[in-house]
Amino acid sequence: MAARKAAVGFSKGLIEEVHRWGAMKQTGVSLRYMMEFGSRPTPRNLLISAQFLHKELPIRIARRAIELDSLPYGLSQKPAVLKVRDWYLDSFRDLRSFPDIKDKKDELEFTQMIKMIKVRHNNVVPMMALGVQQLKKDLNPKIDYEDLDEIHQFLDRFYMSRIGIRMLIGQHVALHDPNPPPDCVGYIHTKMSPVEVARSASEDARSICLREYGSSPDINIYGDPKFTFPYVPTHLHLMVFELVKNSLRAVQERFMDSDKVAPPVRIIVADGLEDVTIKVSDEGGGIPRSGLPRIFTYLYSTAKNPLDEQPDIDLGTATTMAGYGYGLPISRLYARYFGGDLQIISMEGYGTDAYLHLSRLGDSQEPLP
Ligand SMILES: Nc1ncnc2c1ncn2[C@@H]1O[C@H](COP(=O)(O)OP(=O)(O)OP(=O)(O)O)[C@@H](O)[C@H]1O
């Protein structure tokens, strides 16, 4: 990275520091630990948490900055990717130039700073999507997507790391809330009802479907609404929303011109001892077996990237990832982040079942790419 002209504005010393920190070991945290630690947000614990982040965030960010700079096929040189890389370098510099955190005043200032870092990185996903699109334009039409597996693997690592960084920052910031909602520890709801979250995510997906098509299939949810377990509702909401949106679209497309009534999308919530599993089933015609390997990739999307036309639009408020073809791969990362997983089983000619497994124990460590 040191020799590259693109790293303009960043001193040689800083780039060397990035490499030093990028080689240090990352420390993962489990959901259970975040919950137990966060349940006592005393000034002393907030101080410990800030000191941990002061050391941990630059390590994680440095690794990403280095990787962003060594991507194959010239992806690192795409303007959108350079921009993302610069955001990572800016944040690394901000963190490293912050002095040791010794008291409450330092802690509050540090919290403000990481809050700002989180905002700086809001548009990383669409910006990287733009970079990938710029690359695809160069490589077309001879592109062999199998060769791009390296880029797919990189994006999986990159977005997984981003989920972790944003979780750590968001959690620390949220612990400062003087009046947290009942049963909430930062981002974690200690008594989250998956049925309730599935209901709310379904309603959101349904209203998008209504807006797009003028009508929408029904959604039936089966499961005990009183069953709860500790999880991050925003993560679950995002995953169920993406799955239901896909199902609604498939059913709608299949039945809108037919005189048959569209069959409902069915959501089943099962509470096992190890896993809570949420199945989203539709009769939207399924996915051909030959197409299945593609559905979890970042590189096949045919959707237009809005940034391509208006590079300066504010995506901070836009619906996340709408139309990038990122719904499934990103949802799977969210599931895996806390030790779960996402599987898609299809019956071509009939429909699709998505199995979303969430680990109930909450003691799996963050995956740290
Ligand atoms: N339930 C389903 N039935 C039929 N096809 C599906 C279903 N779920 C996903 N697919 C197929 O998999 C592709 C990838 O889905 P994914 O959610 O990752 O992206 P997308 O829906 O195209 O875009 P985005 O979610 O970003 O708006 C879809 O475009 C669709 O072709």
PDB file of C-alpha atoms in Angstrom, residues 29 31 33-39 41 46 49 53 111 114 118 164-177 184-189 232 338:
ATOM      1  CA  VAL A  29     -16.819 -11.552  21.593  1.00  0.00           C
ATOM      2  CA  LEU A  31     -23.516 -12.665  22.229  1.00  0.00           C
ATOM      3  CA  TYR A  33     -20.606 -12.016  26.789  1.00  0.00           C
ATOM      4  CA  MET A  34     -21.967  -8.804  25.259  1.00  0.00           C
ATOM      5  CA  MET A  35     -25.224  -9.375  27.083  1.00  0.00           C
ATOM      6  CA  GLU A  36     -23.729 -10.150  30.465  1.00  0.00           C
ATOM      7  CA  PHE A  37     -21.139  -7.400  30.297  1.00  0.00           C
ATOM      8  CA  GLY A  38     -23.631  -4.851  28.993  1.00  0.00           C
ATOM      9  CA  SER A  39     -26.240  -5.605  31.622  1.00  0.00           C
ATOM     10  CA  PRO A  41     -23.243  -0.408  32.187  1.00  0.00           C
ATOM     11  CA  LEU A  46     -18.036   1.558  30.032  1.00  0.00           C
ATOM     12  CA  SER A  49     -15.411  -1.439  27.043  1.00  0.00           C
ATOM     13  CA  LEU A  53     -12.511  -0.995  21.483  1.00  0.00           C
ATOM     14  CA  THR A 111     -17.822   7.173  22.180  1.00  0.00           C
ATOM     15  CA  ILE A 114     -16.692   5.854  17.140  1.00  0.00           C
ATOM     16  CA  LYS A 118     -19.990   4.157  12.153  1.00  0.00           C
ATOM     17  CA  GLY A 164     -18.811  -7.316  13.765  1.00  0.00           C
ATOM     18  CA  ILE A 165     -17.322  -3.829  13.823  1.00  0.00           C
ATOM     19  CA  ARG A 166     -20.763  -2.211  13.630  1.00  0.00           C
ATOM     20  CA  MET A 167     -22.132  -4.504  16.294  1.00  0.00           C
ATOM     21  CA  LEU A 168     -19.292  -3.624  18.692  1.00  0.00           C
ATOM     22  CA  ILE A 169     -19.593   0.109  18.082  1.00  0.00           C
ATOM     23  CA  GLY A 170     -23.388   0.114  18.149  1.00  0.00           C
ATOM     24  CA  GLN A 171     -23.448  -1.912  21.332  1.00  0.00           C
ATOM     25  CA  HIS A 172     -21.019   0.380  23.122  1.00  0.00           C
ATOM     26  CA  VAL A 173     -22.884   3.501  22.014  1.00  0.00           C
ATOM     27  CA  ALA A 174     -26.282   2.043  22.957  1.00  0.00           C
ATOM     28  CA  LEU A 175     -25.086   1.225  26.470  1.00  0.00           C
ATOM     29  CA  HIS A 176     -25.017   4.992  27.097  1.00  0.00           C
ATOM     30  CA  ASP A 177     -28.777   5.242  26.668  1.00  0.00           C
ATOM     31  CA  CYS A 184     -32.744  -4.443  26.135  1.00  0.00           C
ATOM     32  CA  VAL A 185     -28.980  -4.522  26.595  1.00  0.00           C
ATOM     33  CA  GLY A 186     -27.694  -2.281  23.845  1.00  0.00           C
ATOM     34  CA  TYR A 187     -28.665  -3.923  20.556  1.00  0.00           C
ATOM     35  CA  ILE A 188     -29.577  -7.171  22.284  1.00  0.00           C
ATOM     36  CA  HIS A 189     -33.137  -7.891  23.334  1.00  0.00           C
ATOM     37  CA  VAL A 232     -30.481  -8.799  18.138  1.00  0.00           C
ATOM     38  CA  PHE A 338     -23.925 -15.326  15.971  1.00  0.00           C
TER      39      PHE A 338
END
